[in-house]
Amino acid sequence: MSHTIHHLRRVRLQRSTLAVPGSNPSMIEKAATSAADCIFLDLEDAVAPPDKEQARRNVITALNDIDWKAKNKTMSVRINGLDTHYMYRDVVDVMEQAGGRLDVILIPKVGVPADVYMVEAMLNQIEMAKGYANKVGIEALIETPLGMANVEAVAAAPSRLEAMHFGVADYAAFNKARTVNIGGLNPNYPGDQWHAALSRMTVACRAYGLRPIDGPFGDFSDPEGFRDACKRGAALGIEGKWAIHPSQIDLANDEFSPPETEVERARRIIDALREAEAAGKGAASLDGKMIDAASERMAHNVIAMDEAIRARAA
């Protein structure tokens, strides 16, 4: 093991991230009673330009009027891009008027480490000026070729960044990729055309202590397609996925929760290795398969996720 180790910067249960347009107060109210682990109130793509200012006011009101903590929600706001004139007012107004009720800010189309630095500098100043006790985290949406080309540099830069999300829709558009629907698989591609990008982002996250989160799957009338996307993400080490429709929340929570049989096996792995250790052995056999220290690390991952889910439920 290298002497350079980056532990997870912030642990959050984020199996499902529900996207809610800031321009729709009724949808925000319904989101509060959903089973989503995380909710991001959107000021960017889901809001038309004429509605941007009202959406910002709606988000501030919702953050202040709804007791999100009592509902066990991680609250996020997706601000507008740094290349727009909406962005600075998003950060200033939301933070000054509701920053004490916010957990994270999601920055769209992050391309270079300086994009994160700019938002963090604003957060630092506002938090100091307002005397907030909490520090709002940052999540980066990787959805451009530039962002993917610099994903390791963005992840490695010292910051309050705690997660990266893969924005497949804009990523496809900027790459001029032929796709059938947002996040769907093109049958002309031999496999999953998003695999390389998701894998690269996930490795960057795990190398530098960030949570990797998969983005949207546009066809909410295709639950099996959504489940398959979740399964592929979970196999890579991704912690959760966006839900752009309430019907996708339970699917994401289910697919990113380890089944009881997997949790039980993880506990048996640890017990078997403790017995082997007591006998002076570094490896053991369980159900006809070899297990060792790497098996133990994987088992601890499963148990930690199970414990986080049970803590949330409690």
XYZ file of C-alpha atoms in Angstrom:
314
model
C 0.000 0.000 0.000
C 1.275 3.457 -0.874
C 2.093 5.910 1.927
C -0.171 8.328 0.057
C -3.731 7.432 0.979
C -6.778 9.646 0.491
C -9.586 8.548 2.772
C -13.204 9.318 1.939
C -13.647 13.044 2.515
C -17.292 12.837 3.521
C -19.501 9.793 4.072
C -23.078 10.221 2.870
C -25.685 7.645 1.945
C -26.505 8.551 -1.656
C -28.072 5.543 -3.350
C -30.713 7.761 -4.978
C -30.435 11.431 -5.904
C -33.795 12.890 -6.899
C -33.653 15.772 -9.385
C -36.385 18.361 -8.791
C -36.946 21.514 -10.880
C -36.733 24.617 -8.716
C -39.495 26.129 -10.811
C -42.079 23.630 -9.540
C -42.961 24.134 -5.823
C -45.464 21.262 -5.786
C -42.806 18.813 -6.966
C -40.455 20.092 -4.277
C -43.086 19.443 -1.605
C -43.672 15.916 -2.902
C -39.924 15.258 -2.958
C -39.771 15.931 0.781
C -41.882 12.843 1.450
C -40.074 10.603 -1.025
C -37.662 7.785 -0.201
C -34.731 9.513 -1.911
C -31.491 9.687 0.066
C -30.513 12.969 -1.567
C -32.517 15.692 -3.322
C -31.072 18.327 -5.576
C -33.205 21.352 -6.299
C -32.333 22.340 -9.827
C -31.706 25.890 -10.998
C -29.945 24.857 -14.207
C -31.134 22.706 -17.117
C -34.601 21.905 -15.759
C -35.471 25.616 -15.504
C -36.178 27.820 -18.524
C -34.351 31.191 -18.627
C -37.483 33.293 -17.932
C -38.105 31.230 -14.772
C -34.578 31.327 -13.317
C -35.141 34.073 -10.744
C -38.464 32.693 -9.520
C -36.960 29.204 -9.291
C -34.183 30.610 -7.105
C -36.765 32.184 -4.805
C -38.715 28.907 -4.705
C -35.609 26.970 -3.703
C -34.743 29.400 -0.919
C -38.290 29.219 0.429
C -38.330 25.419 0.287
C -34.987 25.090 2.060
C -36.210 27.327 4.887
C -39.809 26.161 5.201
C -39.418 22.362 5.013
C -37.641 20.487 7.795
C -35.415 18.416 5.527
C -33.263 17.147 8.382
C -36.285 15.669 10.116
C -37.069 13.903 6.840
C -33.493 12.579 6.727
C -32.610 14.174 3.399
C -29.280 15.364 2.102
C -30.108 18.658 0.397
C -28.322 19.939 -2.666
C -28.830 22.794 -5.113
C -27.582 22.595 -8.679
C -26.497 26.105 -9.589
C -26.219 27.442 -13.107
C -22.962 27.146 -14.995
C -19.976 29.372 -14.364
C -20.311 30.664 -17.914
C -23.758 32.167 -17.210
C -24.816 35.378 -15.498
C -27.166 33.407 -13.220
C -24.455 31.546 -11.345
C -23.191 34.220 -8.957
C -26.690 35.155 -7.820
C -27.505 31.458 -7.338
C -24.586 31.077 -4.938
C -24.993 34.427 -3.166
C -28.771 34.386 -2.724
C -29.113 30.703 -1.812
C -26.182 30.785 0.582
C -27.000 34.091 2.246
C -30.689 33.294 2.675
C -30.647 29.524 3.224
C -27.031 28.384 3.514
C -27.576 27.064 7.011
C -30.099 24.562 5.652
C -27.998 23.325 2.748
C -25.661 20.314 2.616
C -24.005 20.559 -0.794
C -23.878 22.622 -3.972
C -23.707 20.789 -7.286
C -21.613 22.583 -9.918
C -22.554 21.718 -13.511
C -20.110 21.239 -16.378
C -16.962 21.345 -14.256
C -14.008 21.436 -16.624
C -10.938 22.382 -14.578
C -10.004 22.549 -10.866
C -10.388 26.344 -10.923
C -14.142 25.927 -11.483
C -14.450 24.286 -8.078
C -12.054 26.812 -6.535
C -14.203 29.726 -7.686
C -17.350 28.403 -6.041
C -15.487 27.395 -2.892
C -14.027 30.890 -2.538
C -17.539 32.320 -2.656
C -18.786 29.782 -0.108
C -15.918 30.583 2.253
C -16.636 34.308 2.174
C -20.388 33.961 2.609
C -20.075 31.444 5.452
C -17.662 33.722 7.291
C -19.863 36.773 6.747
C -23.027 34.982 7.886
C -21.387 33.100 10.749
C -22.665 29.727 9.611
C -21.607 26.796 11.754
C -21.903 24.308 8.886
C -19.646 24.121 5.840
C -21.516 23.399 2.634
C -19.912 20.673 0.546
C -19.352 20.724 -3.194
C -20.162 18.120 -5.817
C -18.867 18.308 -9.388
C -20.910 17.300 -12.401
C -18.567 15.802 -14.992
C -20.435 16.152 -18.270
C -18.049 17.618 -20.829
C -14.998 16.296 -22.683
C -12.907 18.917 -20.872
C -14.181 17.747 -17.496
C -13.440 14.113 -18.287
C -10.002 15.000 -19.658
C -9.236 16.749 -16.353
C -11.187 14.484 -14.010
C -8.096 13.344 -12.097
C -6.860 16.919 -11.634
C -10.267 18.067 -10.400
C -10.436 15.160 -7.960
C -6.880 15.671 -6.704
C -7.088 19.420 -6.069
C -7.458 20.329 -2.363
C -11.028 21.521 -1.883
C -14.293 20.776 -0.114
C -15.285 18.635 -3.100
C -16.864 15.416 -1.842
C -18.462 13.730 -4.872
C -18.494 13.587 -8.647
C -21.556 12.899 -10.790
C -21.526 11.672 -14.382
C -23.781 13.830 -16.579
C -24.379 11.481 -19.460
C -26.752 13.704 -21.460
C -24.438 16.670 -21.982
C -21.456 14.324 -22.192
C -23.097 12.617 -25.165
C -24.037 15.940 -26.735
C -20.577 17.504 -26.381
C -18.955 14.340 -27.761
C -21.501 14.235 -30.603
C -22.273 10.659 -29.610
C -25.166 8.867 -31.243
C -27.477 7.715 -28.481
C -30.991 6.366 -28.283
C -31.997 8.145 -25.064
C -30.370 9.805 -22.079
C -28.177 7.145 -20.478
C -29.481 4.398 -22.731
C -27.302 1.976 -24.657
C -26.785 2.247 -28.397
C -27.284 -1.232 -29.893
C -24.654 -0.420 -32.532
C -21.981 -0.206 -29.841
C -20.467 -3.530 -28.685
C -21.349 -3.186 -25.011
C -21.814 -0.119 -22.809
C -20.574 3.068 -24.488
C -20.561 4.887 -21.124
C -18.367 2.318 -19.389
C -15.007 3.966 -20.091
C -16.138 7.381 -18.842
C -17.846 5.985 -15.735
C -14.846 3.813 -14.932
C -12.396 6.699 -15.309
C -14.471 8.993 -13.106
C -14.918 6.260 -10.495
C -11.176 5.548 -10.319
C -10.451 9.269 -9.919
C -13.011 9.483 -7.120
C -11.711 6.445 -5.260
C -8.100 7.581 -5.626
C -8.819 10.927 -3.962
C -11.580 10.166 -1.467
C -14.690 11.212 -3.385
C -18.055 9.509 -3.875
C -18.822 8.527 -7.507
C -22.471 8.974 -8.520
C -24.052 8.028 -11.840
C -26.393 10.494 -13.530
C -29.755 10.258 -15.274
C -31.537 7.549 -17.228
C -34.062 9.379 -19.356
C -36.603 6.670 -20.194
C -38.519 6.390 -16.924
C -40.990 4.055 -18.655
C -38.186 1.457 -18.804
C -37.584 0.287 -15.219
C -35.542 -2.717 -16.304
C -33.242 -0.524 -18.356
C -32.784 1.688 -15.321
C -32.078 -1.323 -13.113
C -29.503 -2.605 -15.574
C -27.759 0.787 -15.546
C -27.698 0.684 -11.739
C -26.274 -2.824 -11.733
C -23.490 -1.841 -14.137
C -22.664 1.198 -12.007
C -22.652 -0.768 -8.762
C -20.330 -3.328 -10.344
C -17.831 -0.511 -11.000
C -18.013 0.833 -7.453
C -20.460 3.682 -7.997
C -22.510 4.533 -4.895
C -25.794 5.689 -6.411
C -27.733 7.096 -9.333
C -30.000 9.999 -10.188
C -33.745 9.593 -10.253
C -35.379 11.991 -12.693
C -38.805 10.526 -11.876
C -40.169 9.339 -8.499
C -40.646 5.827 -9.925
C -36.860 5.468 -10.166
C -36.154 6.170 -6.474
C -36.999 2.742 -5.071
C -35.219 1.061 -7.988
C -31.996 2.935 -7.238
C -32.280 2.356 -3.482
C -32.786 -1.345 -4.095
C -29.954 -1.835 -6.585
C -27.398 0.105 -4.539
C -28.296 -1.661 -1.289
C -26.447 -4.932 -0.644
C -28.883 -7.853 -0.344
C -29.096 -9.611 3.028
C -27.383 -12.702 1.622
C -24.412 -10.555 0.580
C -24.238 -8.911 4.008
C -24.367 -12.283 5.726
C -21.590 -13.636 3.520
C -19.479 -10.549 4.277
C -19.792 -11.259 7.998
C -18.884 -14.912 7.447
C -15.793 -13.832 5.484
C -14.584 -11.734 8.390
C -15.283 -14.520 10.887
C -13.448 -17.071 8.741
C -10.419 -14.803 8.384
C -10.309 -14.172 12.136
C -10.240 -17.929 12.675
C -7.481 -18.306 10.073
C -5.506 -15.513 11.702
C -5.762 -17.218 15.078
C -4.341 -20.325 13.431
C -1.453 -18.351 11.951
C -2.794 -18.318 8.394
C -3.116 -15.304 6.101
C -5.846 -16.781 3.910
C -8.804 -19.083 4.373
C -11.421 -21.016 2.445
C -15.136 -20.271 2.539
C -17.736 -22.198 0.543
C -14.979 -23.687 -1.587
C -13.417 -20.314 -2.462
C -10.195 -18.703 -1.328
C -10.518 -15.516 0.748
C -7.763 -13.192 1.979
C -7.103 -9.618 3.084
C -8.619 -8.198 -0.099
C -11.753 -10.236 0.588
C -11.906 -8.663 4.026
C -11.711 -5.146 2.596
C -14.568 -5.926 0.214
C -16.570 -7.435 3.066
C -16.093 -4.332 5.202
C -17.404 -2.213 2.320
C -20.589 -4.263 2.200
C -21.090 -4.132 5.962
C -20.451 -0.381 6.112
C -23.106 0.242 3.456
C -25.586 -2.005 5.260
C -24.970 -0.201 8.545
C -25.456 3.206 6.892
C -28.778 2.066 5.412
C -29.952 0.710 8.757
C -28.910 3.930 10.516
C -30.938 5.989 8.043
C -33.972 3.759 8.501
C -33.691 4.066 12.263
